[in-house]
mmCIF file of C-alpha atoms in Angstrom:
data_model
loop_
_atom_site.group_PDB
_atom_site.id
_atom_site.type_symbol
_atom_site.label_atom_id
_atom_site.label_comp_id
_atom_site.label_asym_id
_atom_site.label_seq_id
_atom_site.Cartn_x
_atom_site.Cartn_y
_atom_site.Cartn_z
ATOM 1 C CA MET A 1 97.852 35.592 50.715
ATOM 2 C CA ARG A 2 95.146 35.190 53.320
ATOM 3 C CA ARG A 3 91.538 34.187 53.924
ATOM 4 C CA VAL A 4 89.808 33.288 50.634
ATOM 5 C CA PHE A 5 90.665 32.044 47.122
ATOM 6 C CA LEU A 6 91.890 34.784 44.755
ATOM 7 C CA PRO A 7 90.887 34.228 41.127
ATOM 8 C CA LEU A 8 93.485 33.860 38.401
ATOM 9 C CA VAL A 9 92.891 37.454 37.310
ATOM 10 C CA VAL A 10 95.536 38.553 39.828
ATOM 11 C CA ALA A 11 98.178 36.546 37.992
ATOM 12 C CA ALA A 12 97.174 38.215 34.753
ATOM 13 C CA VAL A 13 97.671 41.726 36.152
ATOM 14 C CA TRP A 14 100.629 40.936 38.418
ATOM 15 C CA VAL A 15 103.286 42.125 35.991
ATOM 16 C CA GLY A 16 101.385 45.204 34.897
ATOM 17 C CA LEU A 17 100.566 46.482 38.376
ATOM 18 C CA SER A 18 103.544 45.390 40.476
ATOM 19 C CA GLY A 19 105.587 48.345 39.322
ATOM 20 C CA CYS A 20 102.924 50.980 39.983
ATOM 21 C CA THR A 21 103.364 53.762 42.493
ATOM 22 C CA SER A 22 103.205 52.512 46.059
ATOM 23 C CA VAL A 23 103.137 53.919 49.588
ATOM 24 C CA GLN A 24 105.680 52.502 52.004
ATOM 25 C CA VAL A 25 104.191 51.738 55.411
ATOM 26 C CA THR A 26 106.970 52.509 57.890
ATOM 27 C CA PRO A 27 107.109 54.172 61.303
ATOM 28 C CA ALA A 28 108.661 57.235 59.666
ATOM 29 C CA ARG A 29 105.866 57.475 57.071
ATOM 30 C CA LEU A 30 103.229 56.722 59.687
ATOM 31 C CA ARG A 31 104.306 59.731 61.747
ATOM 32 C CA GLU A 32 103.568 61.935 58.716
ATOM 33 C CA ALA A 33 100.063 60.550 58.109
ATOM 34 C CA LYS A 34 97.355 63.143 57.713
ATOM 35 C CA VAL A 35 95.095 61.780 60.440
ATOM 36 C CA PRO A 36 94.644 62.788 64.106
ATOM 37 C CA GLN A 37 97.781 62.204 66.180
ATOM 38 C CA PRO A 38 96.103 59.787 68.643
ATOM 39 C CA GLU A 39 95.282 57.462 65.732
ATOM 40 C CA ILE A 40 98.891 57.499 64.569
ATOM 41 C CA GLU A 41 100.086 56.701 68.075
ATOM 42 C CA ASN A 42 97.510 53.920 68.453
ATOM 43 C CA ALA A 43 98.543 52.282 65.165
ATOM 44 C CA MET A 44 102.196 52.499 66.164
ATOM 45 C CA VAL A 45 101.502 50.939 69.568
ATOM 46 C CA ARG A 46 99.640 48.022 67.973
ATOM 47 C CA TRP A 47 102.454 47.518 65.450
ATOM 48 C CA ARG A 48 105.114 47.444 68.184
ATOM 49 C CA GLN A 49 102.999 45.081 70.265
ATOM 50 C CA ALA A 50 102.538 42.832 67.217
ATOM 51 C CA VAL A 51 106.296 42.642 66.673
ATOM 52 C CA GLU A 52 106.828 41.836 70.361
ATOM 53 C CA LEU A 53 104.160 39.125 70.171
ATOM 54 C CA ALA A 54 105.655 37.662 66.984
ATOM 55 C CA ASN A 55 109.099 37.594 68.607
ATOM 56 C CA ALA A 56 107.725 35.899 71.721
ATOM 57 C CA PHE A 57 106.283 33.224 69.434
ATOM 58 C CA LEU A 58 109.607 32.839 67.627
ATOM 59 C CA GLU A 59 111.305 32.154 70.978
ATOM 60 C CA SER A 60 108.673 29.592 72.004
ATOM 61 C CA PRO A 61 108.527 25.814 71.448
ATOM 62 C CA TRP A 62 105.636 26.400 69.042
ATOM 63 C CA ARG A 63 107.865 27.848 66.310
ATOM 64 C CA ARG A 64 108.765 24.947 64.047
ATOM 65 C CA THR A 65 108.593 26.246 60.465
ATOM 66 C CA LEU A 66 110.360 29.608 60.372
ATOM 67 C CA PRO A 67 114.043 29.600 61.308
ATOM 68 C CA ALA A 68 114.943 30.947 64.732
ATOM 69 C CA GLY A 69 115.176 34.722 64.595
ATOM 70 C CA LYS A 70 113.432 37.971 65.430
ATOM 71 C CA PHE A 71 111.664 40.866 63.787
ATOM 72 C CA VAL A 72 113.205 44.295 64.079
ATOM 73 C CA LEU A 73 111.027 47.360 63.548
ATOM 74 C CA GLU A 74 112.944 50.504 62.676
ATOM 75 C CA ASP A 75 112.044 53.880 61.161
ATOM 76 C CA GLY A 76 112.565 52.455 57.680
ATOM 77 C CA GLY A 77 110.390 49.379 58.228
ATOM 78 C CA MET A 78 110.647 45.752 59.352
ATOM 79 C CA VAL A 79 113.225 43.045 58.775
ATOM 80 C CA PHE A 80 113.375 39.419 59.895
ATOM 81 C CA ARG A 81 116.836 38.512 61.156
ATOM 82 C CA SER A 82 118.155 35.040 61.880
ATOM 83 C CA GLU A 83 121.435 33.160 61.796
ATOM 84 C CA ALA A 84 120.437 31.974 58.328
ATOM 85 C CA GLY A 85 120.304 35.555 57.039
ATOM 86 C CA GLU A 86 118.131 38.647 56.947
ATOM 87 C CA TRP A 87 114.868 38.927 55.047
ATOM 88 C CA PRO A 88 113.017 42.191 54.372
ATOM 89 C CA ALA A 89 109.516 42.307 55.815
ATOM 90 C CA GLY A 90 108.464 45.584 54.287
ATOM 91 C CA VAL A 91 104.859 46.670 53.909
ATOM 92 C CA ARG A 92 103.537 48.669 50.959
ATOM 93 C CA VAL A 93 100.134 49.859 49.838
ATOM 94 C CA THR A 94 100.023 49.092 46.106
ATOM 95 C CA ALA A 95 97.603 48.537 43.252
ATOM 96 C CA ILE A 96 97.897 44.782 43.765
ATOM 97 C CA GLY A 97 97.240 45.204 47.473
ATOM 98 C CA GLU A 98 94.206 47.329 46.680
ATOM 99 C CA LEU A 99 92.914 44.706 44.244
ATOM 100 C CA CYS A 100 93.329 42.064 46.943
ATOM 101 C CA ALA A 101 91.446 44.200 49.469
ATOM 102 C CA ARG A 102 88.582 44.768 47.025
ATOM 103 C CA MET A 103 88.317 41.004 46.592
ATOM 104 C CA GLY A 104 88.266 40.266 50.319
ATOM 105 C CA PHE A 105 91.947 39.697 51.074
ATOM 106 C CA ILE A 106 94.232 41.219 53.693
ATOM 107 C CA ALA A 107 97.627 41.077 51.977
ATOM 108 C CA GLN A 108 99.775 39.382 49.380
ATOM 109 C CA GLU A 109 103.344 38.237 49.771
ATOM 110 C CA ARG A 110 106.213 39.784 47.837
ATOM 111 C CA SER A 111 109.947 39.159 47.740
ATOM 112 C CA ASP A 112 110.533 42.281 49.862
ATOM 113 C CA GLY A 113 107.726 41.629 52.354
ATOM 114 C CA PHE A 114 104.055 42.016 51.507
ATOM 115 C CA VAL A 115 101.565 44.432 50.017
ATOM 116 C CA VAL A 116 98.269 45.616 51.478
ATOM 117 C CA GLY A 117 95.320 47.685 50.292
ATOM 118 C CA TRP A 118 93.286 50.629 51.506
ATOM 119 C CA ALA A 119 90.785 50.209 54.330
ATOM 120 C CA PRO A 120 88.017 52.561 55.497
ATOM 121 C CA PRO A 121 87.907 55.490 56.149
ATOM 122 C CA ARG A 122 90.556 55.846 53.396
ATOM 123 C CA ARG A 123 92.162 59.141 54.470
ATOM 124 C CA ASP A 124 95.893 58.344 54.342
ATOM 125 C CA ALA A 125 97.285 55.080 53.011
ATOM 126 C CA ALA A 126 99.990 54.945 55.689
ATOM 127 C CA VAL A 127 97.416 54.284 58.409
ATOM 128 C CA ASP A 128 94.137 53.382 56.645
ATOM 129 C CA ASN A 129 95.319 50.071 55.229
ATOM 130 C CA THR A 130 94.734 46.373 55.799
ATOM 131 C CA LEU A 131 97.781 46.008 58.042
ATOM 132 C CA PHE A 132 96.196 48.260 60.662
ATOM 133 C CA ARG A 133 92.497 47.918 59.842
ATOM 134 C CA HIS A 134 90.085 45.152 58.949
ATOM 135 C CA LEU A 135 88.213 45.411 55.669
ATOM 136 C CA ASN A 136 85.236 46.912 57.539
ATOM 137 C CA GLY A 137 87.450 49.701 58.899
ATOM 138 C CA LYS A 138 87.729 48.436 62.483
ATOM 139 C CA PRO A 139 91.246 48.541 63.964
ATOM 140 C CA ALA A 140 93.134 45.248 63.733
ATOM 141 C CA SER A 141 94.429 43.893 67.037
ATOM 142 C CA SER A 142 98.124 43.378 67.684
ATOM 143 C CA ARG A 143 97.414 39.638 67.492
ATOM 144 C CA SER A 144 95.931 39.980 64.001
ATOM 145 C CA ILE A 145 98.848 42.132 62.856
ATOM 146 C CA ALA A 146 101.373 39.659 64.261
ATOM 147 C CA SER A 147 99.627 36.732 62.575
ATOM 148 C CA LEU A 148 99.704 38.530 59.228
ATOM 149 C CA ILE A 149 103.401 39.435 59.565
ATOM 150 C CA LEU A 150 104.368 35.859 60.428
ATOM 151 C CA HIS A 151 102.272 34.315 57.648
ATOM 152 C CA GLU A 152 103.580 36.585 54.908
ATOM 153 C CA THR A 153 107.183 36.384 56.142
ATOM 154 C CA THR A 154 107.016 32.600 55.874
ATOM 155 C CA HIS A 155 106.161 33.026 52.194
ATOM 156 C CA GLY A 156 109.182 35.275 51.742
ATOM 157 C CA VAL A 157 111.654 33.103 53.625
ATOM 158 C CA PHE A 158 110.787 29.981 51.634
ATOM 159 C CA ARG A 159 110.079 31.828 48.354
ATOM 160 C CA GLU A 160 106.649 30.317 48.019
ATOM 161 C CA GLY A 161 103.637 32.100 46.570
ATOM 162 C CA ALA A 162 103.619 35.380 44.656
ATOM 163 C CA VAL A 163 107.193 36.343 45.568
ATOM 164 C CA GLY A 164 108.357 36.857 41.981
ATOM 165 C CA LEU A 165 107.164 36.408 38.432
ATOM 166 C CA TRP A 166 107.806 32.674 37.997
ATOM 167 C CA PRO A 167 106.811 31.688 41.531
ATOM 168 C CA ALA A 168 103.565 33.624 40.942
ATOM 169 C CA VAL A 169 102.983 31.821 37.629
ATOM 170 C CA ARG A 170 103.429 28.463 39.386
ATOM 171 C CA TYR A 171 101.246 29.514 42.286
ATOM 172 C CA TYR A 172 98.322 30.763 40.216
ATOM 173 C CA GLY A 173 98.787 28.002 37.666
ATOM 174 C CA GLU A 174 98.216 25.443 40.408
ATOM 175 C CA ALA A 175 95.214 27.451 41.618
ATOM 176 C CA ALA A 176 93.747 27.511 38.104
ATOM 177 C CA PHE A 177 94.061 23.763 37.624
ATOM 178 C CA THR A 178 92.913 22.733 41.098
ATOM 179 C CA TRP A 179 90.461 25.589 41.839
ATOM 180 C CA ARG A 180 91.499 25.752 45.472
ATOM 181 C CA TYR A 181 93.423 28.131 47.660
ATOM 182 C CA ARG A 182 93.831 27.019 51.272
ATOM 183 C CA THR A 183 95.666 23.813 50.348
ATOM 184 C CA LEU A 184 97.885 25.146 47.567
ATOM 185 C CA THR A 185 101.449 23.877 47.744
ATOM 186 C CA GLY A 186 102.708 27.441 48.169
ATOM 187 C CA GLU A 187 100.451 28.043 51.190
ATOM 188 C CA ARG A 188 101.273 25.000 53.300
ATOM 189 C CA ARG A 189 104.333 26.335 55.117
ATOM 190 C CA ALA A 190 102.727 29.752 55.606
ATOM 191 C CA TYR A 191 99.639 28.136 57.124
ATOM 192 C CA ALA A 192 101.839 25.888 59.248
ATOM 193 C CA THR A 193 103.262 29.047 60.810
ATOM 194 C CA SER A 194 99.726 30.404 61.236
ATOM 195 C CA GLU A 195 98.677 27.210 63.024
ATOM 196 C CA GLU A 196 101.727 27.351 65.278
ATOM 197 C CA PHE A 197 101.073 30.971 66.179
ATOM 198 C CA GLU A 198 97.408 30.414 67.022
ATOM 199 C CA ALA A 199 98.375 27.420 69.183
ATOM 200 C CA PHE A 200 100.970 29.611 70.912
ATOM 201 C CA ILE A 201 98.296 32.229 71.699
ATOM 202 C CA GLU A 202 95.947 29.619 73.169
ATOM 203 C CA TYR A 203 98.803 27.946 75.077
ATOM 204 C CA ARG A 204 99.548 31.173 76.957
ATOM 205 C CA ARG A 205 95.988 31.273 78.267
ATOM 206 C CA LYS A 206 95.905 27.749 79.696
ATOM 207 C CA ASP A 207 96.949 26.169 82.994
ATOM 208 C CA SER A 208 100.072 24.014 83.152
ATOM 209 C CA THR A 209 98.196 20.716 82.823
ATOM 210 C CA THR A 210 96.378 21.868 79.708
ATOM 211 C CA GLN A 211 99.604 23.308 78.300
ATOM 212 C CA ALA A 212 101.325 19.934 78.636
ATOM 213 C CA GLU A 213 98.467 18.221 76.818
ATOM 214 C CA MET A 214 98.479 20.841 74.061
ATOM 215 C CA LEU A 215 102.184 20.284 73.467
ATOM 216 C CA ARG A 216 101.672 16.506 73.418
ATOM 217 C CA GLN A 217 98.955 16.810 70.790
ATOM 218 C CA PHE A 218 101.065 19.217 68.787
ATOM 219 C CA GLU A 219 104.018 16.823 68.735
ATOM 220 C CA ALA A 220 101.680 14.047 67.590
ATOM 221 C CA HIS A 221 100.437 16.311 64.791
ATOM 222 C CA LEU A 222 104.018 16.983 63.698
ATOM 223 C CA ALA A 223 104.932 13.312 63.849
ATOM 224 C CA ALA A 224 102.037 12.477 61.508
ATOM 225 C CA GLY A 225 103.781 14.449 58.749
ATOM 226 C CA PRO A 226 102.550 17.036 56.232
ATOM 227 C CA THR A 227 98.872 17.328 55.413
ATOM 228 C CA LYS A 228 97.016 18.990 52.543
ATOM 229 C CA GLY A 229 96.760 22.138 54.634
ATOM 230 C CA CYS A 230 100.111 22.450 56.391
ATOM 231 C CA ARG A 231 103.770 21.528 56.155
ATOM 232 C CA HIS A 232 105.564 22.169 59.418
ATOM 233 C CA GLY A 233 109.313 22.337 59.935
ATOM 234 C CA PRO A 234 111.901 22.422 61.119
ATOM 235 C CA PHE A 235 113.615 22.751 57.746
ATOM 236 C CA SER A 236 117.366 22.425 57.683
ATOM 237 C CA SER A 237 118.167 25.227 55.261
ATOM 238 C CA PRO A 238 115.701 27.809 53.916
ATOM 239 C CA PRO A 239 116.801 29.494 50.686
ATOM 240 C CA PRO A 240 119.289 32.290 51.458
ATOM 241 C CA PRO A 241 117.898 35.824 51.296
ATOM 242 C CA ARG A 242 118.132 37.495 47.908
ATOM 243 C CA ARG A 243 120.696 40.233 47.563
ATOM 244 C CA ASN A 244 119.281 43.402 46.015
#
């Protein structure tokens, strides 16, 4: 989950809403969206660019938390493939995703990827959702989409956060007792990936001297060990993907 603290009410409705009707966000479904064709093409371009950007990050020295691998975007959706296994990175518009959007969130992790909510102008859920649009309705950049994909996939790979009933109970239980979000135990690896990705973006814009200094500072940050806000890898063995 991203951006701000989500109250415990989500945990209370998690079981009741998680099985509700949902809209799969896939390239195949996107092509059928009832919006002007140029908007469909623009969303698809940004999604492909986001996957390319995420994969460039995964091949860079800034990736330390997720295992080495790549995202594959096919008609049926996204997957994250690595030597350690294959994890689904599907996107769905669901009641939980809509609740998150109404409370100021972008997405929430799930065991099969992540869920999102509607975004203005709310014509067709396949394109007017918080993967492709900000909460104010403005189109999300490929960078924003890539950051979201990487963050939520980290939750799924390490099975941290709301990726199942009992993980969700632990996650929101900790939130209830500590009344915090950004530094929850289940967010630290996901935010480590977010930090790595943002550093990767800035690194690409700098000259070689600045790049060398950025990497030096990053290594010093890693050597200092986990903090309240991040827990970077590498990790020797993430949990194997679940078999459905």
